[in-house]
PDB file of N, CA, C and O in Angstrom:
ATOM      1  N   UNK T   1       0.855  -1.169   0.000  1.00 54.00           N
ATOM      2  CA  UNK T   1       0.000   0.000   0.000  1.00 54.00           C
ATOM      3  C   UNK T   1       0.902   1.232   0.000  1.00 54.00           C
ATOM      4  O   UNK T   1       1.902   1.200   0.717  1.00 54.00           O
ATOM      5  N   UNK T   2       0.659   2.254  -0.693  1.00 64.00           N
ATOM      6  CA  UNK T   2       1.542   3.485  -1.006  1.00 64.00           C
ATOM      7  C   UNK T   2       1.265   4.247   0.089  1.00 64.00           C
ATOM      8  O   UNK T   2       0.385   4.060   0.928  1.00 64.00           O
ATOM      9  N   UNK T   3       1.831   4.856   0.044  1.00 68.00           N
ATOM     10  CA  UNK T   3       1.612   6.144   1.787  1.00 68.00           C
ATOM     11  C   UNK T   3      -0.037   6.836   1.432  1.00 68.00           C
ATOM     12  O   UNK T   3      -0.842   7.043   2.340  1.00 68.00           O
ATOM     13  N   UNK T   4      -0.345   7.136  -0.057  1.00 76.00           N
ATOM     14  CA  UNK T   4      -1.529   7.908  -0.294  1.00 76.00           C
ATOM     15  C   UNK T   4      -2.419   6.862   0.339  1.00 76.00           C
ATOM     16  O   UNK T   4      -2.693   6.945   1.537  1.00 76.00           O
ATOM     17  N   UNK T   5      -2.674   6.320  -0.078  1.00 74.00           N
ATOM     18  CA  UNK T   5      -3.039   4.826   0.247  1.00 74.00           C
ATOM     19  C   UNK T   5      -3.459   4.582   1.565  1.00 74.00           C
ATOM     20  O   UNK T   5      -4.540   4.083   1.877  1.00 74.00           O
ATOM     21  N   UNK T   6      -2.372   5.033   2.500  1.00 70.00           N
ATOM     22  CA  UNK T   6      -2.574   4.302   3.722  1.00 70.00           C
ATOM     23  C   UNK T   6      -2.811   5.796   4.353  1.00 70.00           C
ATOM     24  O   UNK T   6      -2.573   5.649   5.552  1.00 70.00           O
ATOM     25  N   UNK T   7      -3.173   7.193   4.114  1.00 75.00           N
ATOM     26  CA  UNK T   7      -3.591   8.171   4.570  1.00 75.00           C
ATOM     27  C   UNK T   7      -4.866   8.290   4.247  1.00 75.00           C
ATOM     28  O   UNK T   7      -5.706   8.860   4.943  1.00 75.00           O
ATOM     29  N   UNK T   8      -5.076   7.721   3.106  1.00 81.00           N
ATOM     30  CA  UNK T   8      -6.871   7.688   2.801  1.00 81.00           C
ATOM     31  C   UNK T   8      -7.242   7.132   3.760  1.00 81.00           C
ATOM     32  O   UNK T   8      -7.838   7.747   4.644  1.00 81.00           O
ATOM     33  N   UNK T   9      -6.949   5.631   3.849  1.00 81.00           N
ATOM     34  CA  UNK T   9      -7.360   4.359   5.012  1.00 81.00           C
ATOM     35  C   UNK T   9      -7.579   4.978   6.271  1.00 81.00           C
ATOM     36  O   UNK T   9      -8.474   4.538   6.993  1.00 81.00           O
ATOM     37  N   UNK T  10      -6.785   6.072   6.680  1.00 80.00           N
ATOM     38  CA  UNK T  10      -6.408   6.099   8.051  1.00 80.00           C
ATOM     39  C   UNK T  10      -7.418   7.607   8.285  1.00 80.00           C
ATOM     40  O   UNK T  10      -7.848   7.858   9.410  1.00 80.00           O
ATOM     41  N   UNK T  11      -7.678   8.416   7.249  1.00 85.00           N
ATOM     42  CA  UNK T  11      -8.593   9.199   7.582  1.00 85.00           C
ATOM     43  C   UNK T  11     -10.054   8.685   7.590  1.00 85.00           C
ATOM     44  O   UNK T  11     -10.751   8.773   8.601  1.00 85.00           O
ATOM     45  N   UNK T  12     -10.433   8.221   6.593  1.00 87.00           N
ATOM     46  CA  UNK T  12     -11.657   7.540   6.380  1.00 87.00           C
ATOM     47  C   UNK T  12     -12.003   6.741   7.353  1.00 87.00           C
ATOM     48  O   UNK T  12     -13.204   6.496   7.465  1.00 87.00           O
ATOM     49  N   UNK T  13     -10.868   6.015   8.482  1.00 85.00           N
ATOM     50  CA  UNK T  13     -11.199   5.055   9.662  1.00 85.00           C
ATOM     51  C   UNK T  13     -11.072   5.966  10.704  1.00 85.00           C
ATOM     52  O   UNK T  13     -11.570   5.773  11.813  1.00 85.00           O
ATOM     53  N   UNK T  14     -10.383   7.017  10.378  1.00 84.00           N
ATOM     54  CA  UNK T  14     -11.171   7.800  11.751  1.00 84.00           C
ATOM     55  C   UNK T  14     -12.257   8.889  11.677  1.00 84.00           C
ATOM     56  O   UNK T  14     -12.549   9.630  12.616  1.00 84.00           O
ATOM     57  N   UNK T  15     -12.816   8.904  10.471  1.00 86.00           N
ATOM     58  CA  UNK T  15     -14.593   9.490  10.246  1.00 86.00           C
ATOM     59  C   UNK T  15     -15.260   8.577  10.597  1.00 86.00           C
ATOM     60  O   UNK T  15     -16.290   8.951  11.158  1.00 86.00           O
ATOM     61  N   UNK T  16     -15.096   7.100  10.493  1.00 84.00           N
ATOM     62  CA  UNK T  16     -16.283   6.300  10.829  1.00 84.00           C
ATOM     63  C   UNK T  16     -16.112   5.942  12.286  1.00 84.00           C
ATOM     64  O   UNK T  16     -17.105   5.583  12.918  1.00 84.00           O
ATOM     65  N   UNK T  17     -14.615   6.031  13.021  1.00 82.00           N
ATOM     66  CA  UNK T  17     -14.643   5.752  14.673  1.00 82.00           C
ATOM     67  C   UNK T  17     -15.447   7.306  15.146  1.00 82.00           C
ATOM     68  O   UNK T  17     -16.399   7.244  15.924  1.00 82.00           O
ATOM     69  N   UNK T  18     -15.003   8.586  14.639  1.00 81.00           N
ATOM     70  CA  UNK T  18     -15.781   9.780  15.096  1.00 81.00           C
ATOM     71  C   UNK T  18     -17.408   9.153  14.987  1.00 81.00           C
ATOM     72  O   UNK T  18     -18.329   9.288  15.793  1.00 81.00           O
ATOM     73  N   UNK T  19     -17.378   8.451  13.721  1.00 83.00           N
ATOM     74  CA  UNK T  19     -19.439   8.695  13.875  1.00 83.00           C
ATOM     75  C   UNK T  19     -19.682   7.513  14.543  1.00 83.00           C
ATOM     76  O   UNK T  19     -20.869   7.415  14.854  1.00 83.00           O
ATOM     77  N   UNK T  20     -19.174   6.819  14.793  1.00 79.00           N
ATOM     78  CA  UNK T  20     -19.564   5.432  15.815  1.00 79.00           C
ATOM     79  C   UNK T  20     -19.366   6.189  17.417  1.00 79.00           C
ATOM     80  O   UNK T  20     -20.321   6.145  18.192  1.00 79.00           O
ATOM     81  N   UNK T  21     -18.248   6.777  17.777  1.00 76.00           N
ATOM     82  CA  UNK T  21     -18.628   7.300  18.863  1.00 76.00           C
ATOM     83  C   UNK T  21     -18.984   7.913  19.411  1.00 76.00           C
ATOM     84  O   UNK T  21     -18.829   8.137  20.612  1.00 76.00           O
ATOM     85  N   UNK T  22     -19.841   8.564  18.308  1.00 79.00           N
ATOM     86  CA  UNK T  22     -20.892  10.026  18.550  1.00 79.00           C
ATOM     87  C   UNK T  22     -22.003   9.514  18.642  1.00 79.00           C
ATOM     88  O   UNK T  22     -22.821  10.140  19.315  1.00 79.00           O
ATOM     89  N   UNK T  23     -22.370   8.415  18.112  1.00 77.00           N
ATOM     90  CA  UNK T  23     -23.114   7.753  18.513  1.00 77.00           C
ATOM     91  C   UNK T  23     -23.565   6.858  19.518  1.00 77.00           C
ATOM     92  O   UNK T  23     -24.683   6.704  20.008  1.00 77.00           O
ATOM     93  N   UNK T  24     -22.412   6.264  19.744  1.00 76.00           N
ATOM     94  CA  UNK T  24     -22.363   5.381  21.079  1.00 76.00           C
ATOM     95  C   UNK T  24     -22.509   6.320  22.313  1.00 76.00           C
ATOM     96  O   UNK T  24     -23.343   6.266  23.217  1.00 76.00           O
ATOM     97  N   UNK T  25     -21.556   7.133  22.131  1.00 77.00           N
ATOM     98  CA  UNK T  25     -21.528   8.372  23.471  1.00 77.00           C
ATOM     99  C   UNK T  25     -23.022   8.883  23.412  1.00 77.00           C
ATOM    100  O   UNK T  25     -23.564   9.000  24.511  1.00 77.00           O
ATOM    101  N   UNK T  26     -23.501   9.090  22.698  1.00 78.00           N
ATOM    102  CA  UNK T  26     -24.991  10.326  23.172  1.00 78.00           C
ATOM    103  C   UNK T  26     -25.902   8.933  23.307  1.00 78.00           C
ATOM    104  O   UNK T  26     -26.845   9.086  24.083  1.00 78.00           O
ATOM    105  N   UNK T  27     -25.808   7.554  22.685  1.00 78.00           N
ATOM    106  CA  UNK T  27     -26.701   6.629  23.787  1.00 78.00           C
ATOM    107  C   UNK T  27     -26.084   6.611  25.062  1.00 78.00           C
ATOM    108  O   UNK T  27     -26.742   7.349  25.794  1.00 78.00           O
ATOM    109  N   UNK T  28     -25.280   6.192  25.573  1.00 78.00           N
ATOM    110  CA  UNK T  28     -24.816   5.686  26.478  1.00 78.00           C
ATOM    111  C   UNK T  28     -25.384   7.346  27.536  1.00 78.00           C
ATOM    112  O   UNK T  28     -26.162   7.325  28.490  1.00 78.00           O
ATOM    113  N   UNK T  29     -24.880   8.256  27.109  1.00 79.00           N
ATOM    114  CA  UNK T  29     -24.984  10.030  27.785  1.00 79.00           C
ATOM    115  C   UNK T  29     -26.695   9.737  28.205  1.00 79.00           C
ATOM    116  O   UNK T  29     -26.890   9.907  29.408  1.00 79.00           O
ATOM    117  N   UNK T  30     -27.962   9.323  27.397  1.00 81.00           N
ATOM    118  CA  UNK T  30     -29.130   9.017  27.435  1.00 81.00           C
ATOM    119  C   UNK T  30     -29.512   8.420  28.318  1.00 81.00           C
ATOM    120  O   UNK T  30     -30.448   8.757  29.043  1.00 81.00           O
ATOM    121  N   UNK T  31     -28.632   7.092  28.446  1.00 81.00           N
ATOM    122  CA  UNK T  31     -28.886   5.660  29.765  1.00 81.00           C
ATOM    123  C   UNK T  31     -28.724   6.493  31.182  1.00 81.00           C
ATOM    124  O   UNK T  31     -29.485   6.578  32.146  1.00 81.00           O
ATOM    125  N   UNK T  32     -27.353   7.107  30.905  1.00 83.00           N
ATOM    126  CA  UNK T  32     -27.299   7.606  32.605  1.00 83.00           C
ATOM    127  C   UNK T  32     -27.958   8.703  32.703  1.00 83.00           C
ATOM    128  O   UNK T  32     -28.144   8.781  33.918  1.00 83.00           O
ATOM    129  N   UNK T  33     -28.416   9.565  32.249  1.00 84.00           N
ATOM    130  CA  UNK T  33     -29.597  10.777  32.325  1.00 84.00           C
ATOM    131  C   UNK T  33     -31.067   9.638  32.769  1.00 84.00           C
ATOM    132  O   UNK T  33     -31.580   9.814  33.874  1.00 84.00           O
ATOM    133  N   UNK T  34     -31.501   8.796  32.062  1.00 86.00           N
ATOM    134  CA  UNK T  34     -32.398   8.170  32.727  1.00 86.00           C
ATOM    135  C   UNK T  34     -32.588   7.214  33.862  1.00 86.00           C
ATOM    136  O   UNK T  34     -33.522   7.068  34.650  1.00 86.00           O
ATOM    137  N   UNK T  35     -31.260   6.508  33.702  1.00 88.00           N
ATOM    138  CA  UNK T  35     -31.250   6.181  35.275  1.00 88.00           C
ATOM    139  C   UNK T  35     -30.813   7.042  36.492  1.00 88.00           C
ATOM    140  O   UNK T  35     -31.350   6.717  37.551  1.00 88.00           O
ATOM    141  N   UNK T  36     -30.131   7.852  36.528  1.00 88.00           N
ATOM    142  CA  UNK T  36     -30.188   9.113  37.116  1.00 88.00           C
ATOM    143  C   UNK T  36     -31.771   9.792  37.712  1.00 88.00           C
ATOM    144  O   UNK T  36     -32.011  10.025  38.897  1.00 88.00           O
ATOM    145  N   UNK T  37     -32.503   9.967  36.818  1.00 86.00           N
ATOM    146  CA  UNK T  37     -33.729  10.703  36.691  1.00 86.00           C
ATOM    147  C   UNK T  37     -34.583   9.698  37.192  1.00 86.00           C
ATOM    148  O   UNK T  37     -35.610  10.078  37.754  1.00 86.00           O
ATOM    149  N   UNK T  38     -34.288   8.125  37.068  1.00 85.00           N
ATOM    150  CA  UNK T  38     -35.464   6.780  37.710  1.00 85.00           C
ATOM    151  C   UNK T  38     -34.970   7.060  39.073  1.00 85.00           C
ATOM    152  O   UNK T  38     -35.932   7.171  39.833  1.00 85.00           O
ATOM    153  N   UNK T  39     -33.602   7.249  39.796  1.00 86.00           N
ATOM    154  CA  UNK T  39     -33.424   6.960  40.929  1.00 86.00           C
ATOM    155  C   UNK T  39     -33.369   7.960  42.018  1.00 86.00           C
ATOM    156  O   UNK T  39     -33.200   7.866  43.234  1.00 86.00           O
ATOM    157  N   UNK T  40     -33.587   9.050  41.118  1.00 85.00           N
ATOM    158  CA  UNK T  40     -33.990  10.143  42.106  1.00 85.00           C
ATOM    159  C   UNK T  40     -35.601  10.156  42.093  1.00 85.00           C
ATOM    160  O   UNK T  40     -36.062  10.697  43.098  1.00 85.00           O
ATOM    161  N   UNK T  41     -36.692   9.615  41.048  1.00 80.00           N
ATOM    162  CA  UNK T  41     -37.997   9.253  41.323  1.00 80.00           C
ATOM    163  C   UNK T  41     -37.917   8.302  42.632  1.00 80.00           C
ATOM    164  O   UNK T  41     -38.337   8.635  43.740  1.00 80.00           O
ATOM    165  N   UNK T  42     -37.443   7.341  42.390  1.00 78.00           N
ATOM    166  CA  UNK T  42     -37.446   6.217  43.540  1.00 78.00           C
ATOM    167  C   UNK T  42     -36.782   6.509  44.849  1.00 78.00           C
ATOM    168  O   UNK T  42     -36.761   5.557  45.629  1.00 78.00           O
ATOM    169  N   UNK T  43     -36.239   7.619  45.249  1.00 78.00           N
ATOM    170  CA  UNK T  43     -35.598   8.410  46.367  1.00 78.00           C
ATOM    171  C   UNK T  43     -37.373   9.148  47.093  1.00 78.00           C
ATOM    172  O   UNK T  43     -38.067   9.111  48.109  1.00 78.00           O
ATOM    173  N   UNK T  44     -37.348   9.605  46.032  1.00 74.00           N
ATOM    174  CA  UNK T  44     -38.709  10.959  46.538  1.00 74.00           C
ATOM    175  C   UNK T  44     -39.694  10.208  46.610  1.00 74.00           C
ATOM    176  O   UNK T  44     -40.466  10.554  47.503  1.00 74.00           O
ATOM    177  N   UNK T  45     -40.099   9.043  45.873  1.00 73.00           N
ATOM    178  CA  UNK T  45     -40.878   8.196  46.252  1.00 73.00           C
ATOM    179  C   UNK T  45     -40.915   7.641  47.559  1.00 73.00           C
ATOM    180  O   UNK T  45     -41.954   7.582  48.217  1.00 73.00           O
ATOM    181  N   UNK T  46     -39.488   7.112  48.070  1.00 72.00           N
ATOM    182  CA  UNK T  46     -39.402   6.272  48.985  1.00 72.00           C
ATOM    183  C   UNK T  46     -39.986   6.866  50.456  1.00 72.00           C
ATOM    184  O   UNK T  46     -40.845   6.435  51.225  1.00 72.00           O
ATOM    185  N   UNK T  47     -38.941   8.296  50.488  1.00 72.00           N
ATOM    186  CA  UNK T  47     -39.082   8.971  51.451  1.00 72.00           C
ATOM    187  C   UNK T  47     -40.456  10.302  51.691  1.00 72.00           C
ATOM    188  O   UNK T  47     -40.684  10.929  52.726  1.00 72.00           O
ATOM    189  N   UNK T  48     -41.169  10.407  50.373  1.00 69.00           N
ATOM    190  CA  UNK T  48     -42.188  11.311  50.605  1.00 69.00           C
ATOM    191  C   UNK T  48     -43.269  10.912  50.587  1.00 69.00           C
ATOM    192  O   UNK T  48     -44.047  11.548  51.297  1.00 69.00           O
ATOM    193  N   UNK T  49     -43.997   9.424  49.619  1.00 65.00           N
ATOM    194  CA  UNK T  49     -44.551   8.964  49.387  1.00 65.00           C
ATOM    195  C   UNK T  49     -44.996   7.984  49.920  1.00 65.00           C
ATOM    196  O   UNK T  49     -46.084   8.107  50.482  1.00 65.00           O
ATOM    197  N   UNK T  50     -44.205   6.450  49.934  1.00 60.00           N
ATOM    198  CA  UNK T  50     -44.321   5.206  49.661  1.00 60.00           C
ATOM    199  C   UNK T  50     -44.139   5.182  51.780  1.00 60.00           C
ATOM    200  O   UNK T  50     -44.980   5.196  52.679  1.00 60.00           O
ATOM    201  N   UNK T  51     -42.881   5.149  51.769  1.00 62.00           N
ATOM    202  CA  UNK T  51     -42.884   4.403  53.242  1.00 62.00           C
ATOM    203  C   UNK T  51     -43.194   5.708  54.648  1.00 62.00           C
ATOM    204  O   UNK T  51     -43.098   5.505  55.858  1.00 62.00           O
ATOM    205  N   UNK T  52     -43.388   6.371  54.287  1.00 62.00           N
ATOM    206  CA  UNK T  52     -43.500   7.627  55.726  1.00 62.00           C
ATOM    207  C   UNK T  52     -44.004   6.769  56.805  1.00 62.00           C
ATOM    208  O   UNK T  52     -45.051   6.131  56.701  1.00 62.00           O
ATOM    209  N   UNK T  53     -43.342   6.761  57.712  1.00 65.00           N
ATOM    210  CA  UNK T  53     -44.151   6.246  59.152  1.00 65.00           C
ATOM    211  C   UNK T  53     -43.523   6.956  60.449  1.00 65.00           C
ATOM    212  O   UNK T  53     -42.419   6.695  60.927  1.00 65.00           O
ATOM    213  N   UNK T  54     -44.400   7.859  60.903  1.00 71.00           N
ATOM    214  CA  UNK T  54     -44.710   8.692  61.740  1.00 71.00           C
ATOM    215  C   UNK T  54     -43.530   8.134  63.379  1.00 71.00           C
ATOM    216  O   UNK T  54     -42.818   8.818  64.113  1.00 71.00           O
ATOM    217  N   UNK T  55     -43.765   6.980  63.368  1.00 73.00           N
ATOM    218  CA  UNK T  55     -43.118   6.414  64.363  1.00 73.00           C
ATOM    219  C   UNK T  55     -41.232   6.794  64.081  1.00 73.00           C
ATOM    220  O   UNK T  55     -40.343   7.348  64.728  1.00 73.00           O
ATOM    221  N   UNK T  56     -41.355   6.117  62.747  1.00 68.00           N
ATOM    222  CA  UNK T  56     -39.851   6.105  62.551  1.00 68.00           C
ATOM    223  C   UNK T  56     -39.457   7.606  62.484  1.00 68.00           C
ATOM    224  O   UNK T  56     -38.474   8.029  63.093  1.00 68.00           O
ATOM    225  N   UNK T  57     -40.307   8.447  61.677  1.00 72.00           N
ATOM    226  CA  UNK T  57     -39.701   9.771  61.807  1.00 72.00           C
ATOM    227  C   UNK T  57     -38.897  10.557  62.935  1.00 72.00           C
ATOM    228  O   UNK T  57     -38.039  11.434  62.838  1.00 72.00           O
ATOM    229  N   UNK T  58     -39.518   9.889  64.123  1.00 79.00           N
ATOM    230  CA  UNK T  58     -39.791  10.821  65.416  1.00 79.00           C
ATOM    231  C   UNK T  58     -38.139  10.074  66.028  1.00 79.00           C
ATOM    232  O   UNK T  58     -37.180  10.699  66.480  1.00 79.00           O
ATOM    233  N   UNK T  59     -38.271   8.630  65.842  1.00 80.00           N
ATOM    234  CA  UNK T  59     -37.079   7.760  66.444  1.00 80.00           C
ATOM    235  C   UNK T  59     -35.690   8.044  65.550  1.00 80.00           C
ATOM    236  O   UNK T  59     -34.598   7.732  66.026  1.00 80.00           O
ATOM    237  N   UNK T  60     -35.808   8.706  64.117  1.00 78.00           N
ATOM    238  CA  UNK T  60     -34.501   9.277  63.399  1.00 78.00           C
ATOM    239  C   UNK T  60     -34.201  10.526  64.115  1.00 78.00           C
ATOM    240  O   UNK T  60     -33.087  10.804  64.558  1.00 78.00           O
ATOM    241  N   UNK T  61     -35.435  11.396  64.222  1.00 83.00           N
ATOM    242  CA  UNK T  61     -34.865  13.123  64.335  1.00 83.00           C
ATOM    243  C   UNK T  61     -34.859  12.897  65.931  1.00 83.00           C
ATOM    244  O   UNK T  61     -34.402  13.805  66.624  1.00 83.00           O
ATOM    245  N   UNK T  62     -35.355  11.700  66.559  1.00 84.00           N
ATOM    246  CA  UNK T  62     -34.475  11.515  67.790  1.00 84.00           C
ATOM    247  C   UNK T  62     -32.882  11.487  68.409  1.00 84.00           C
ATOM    248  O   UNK T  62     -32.319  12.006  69.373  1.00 84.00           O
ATOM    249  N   UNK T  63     -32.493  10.598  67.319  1.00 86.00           N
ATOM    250  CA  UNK T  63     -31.157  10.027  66.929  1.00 86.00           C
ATOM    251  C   UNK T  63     -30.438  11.110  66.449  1.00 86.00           C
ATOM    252  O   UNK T  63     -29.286  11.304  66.835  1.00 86.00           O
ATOM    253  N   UNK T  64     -31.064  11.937  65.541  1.00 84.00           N
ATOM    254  CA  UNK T  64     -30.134  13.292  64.923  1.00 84.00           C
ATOM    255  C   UNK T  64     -30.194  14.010  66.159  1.00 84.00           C
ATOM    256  O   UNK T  64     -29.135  13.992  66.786  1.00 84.00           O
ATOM    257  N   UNK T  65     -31.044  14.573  66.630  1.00 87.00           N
ATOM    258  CA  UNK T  65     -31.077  15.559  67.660  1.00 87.00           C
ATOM    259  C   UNK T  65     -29.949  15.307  68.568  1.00 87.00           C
ATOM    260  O   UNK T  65     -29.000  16.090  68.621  1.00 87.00           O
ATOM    261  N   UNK T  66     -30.042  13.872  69.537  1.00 84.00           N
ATOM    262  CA  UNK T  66     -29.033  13.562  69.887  1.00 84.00           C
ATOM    263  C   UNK T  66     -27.450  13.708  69.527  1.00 84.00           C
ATOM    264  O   UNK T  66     -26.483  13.932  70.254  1.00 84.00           O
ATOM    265  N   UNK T  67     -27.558  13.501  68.175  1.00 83.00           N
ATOM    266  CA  UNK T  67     -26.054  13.614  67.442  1.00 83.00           C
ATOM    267  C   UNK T  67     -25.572  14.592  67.385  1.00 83.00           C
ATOM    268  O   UNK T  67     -24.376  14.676  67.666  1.00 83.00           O
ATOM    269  N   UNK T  68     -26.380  15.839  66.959  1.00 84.00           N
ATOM    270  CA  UNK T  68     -26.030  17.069  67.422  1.00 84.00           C
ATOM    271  C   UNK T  68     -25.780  18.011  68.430  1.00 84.00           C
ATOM    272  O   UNK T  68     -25.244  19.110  68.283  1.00 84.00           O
ATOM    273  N   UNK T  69     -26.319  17.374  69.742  1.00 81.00           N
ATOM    274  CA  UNK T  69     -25.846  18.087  70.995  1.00 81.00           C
ATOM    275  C   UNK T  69     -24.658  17.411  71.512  1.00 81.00           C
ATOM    276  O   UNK T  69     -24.255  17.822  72.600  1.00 81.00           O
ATOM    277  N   UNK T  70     -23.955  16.372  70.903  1.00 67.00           N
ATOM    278  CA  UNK T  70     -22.920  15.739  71.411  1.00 67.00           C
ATOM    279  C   UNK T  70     -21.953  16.905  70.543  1.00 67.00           C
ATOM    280  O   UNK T  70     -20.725  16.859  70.608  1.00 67.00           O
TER     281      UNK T  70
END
């Protein structure tokens, strides 16, 4: 292969690694924006929604209160 040759090869293989990983990157950039965004639902869920119990509240900000006057 002549040098022209192997500068074509070598540009042309790195236009198609640029568009493969412009692609791969903005899926992959997508996945963690949505799992990101599921697990802060399932945070605010947990604690505002789903499990509140009045008992436990009182026995944490017991425990904090405590922690803080030490």
């Amino acid at each position: 292969m002549s040098n022209t040759g192997f500068y074509i090869f070598a540009v042309v293989a790195i236009i198609i690694a640029a568009f493969i990983l412009k692609n791969v990157v903005t899926c992959l950039m997508r996945t963690v924006v949505i799992v990101v965004l599921l697990v802060v639902l399932a945070v605010v869920y947990y604690f505002f929604v789903g499990q509140y119990d009045p008992e436990v509240h009182d026995a944490v900000q017991g425990a904090w209160d405590k922690y803080n006057k030490q």
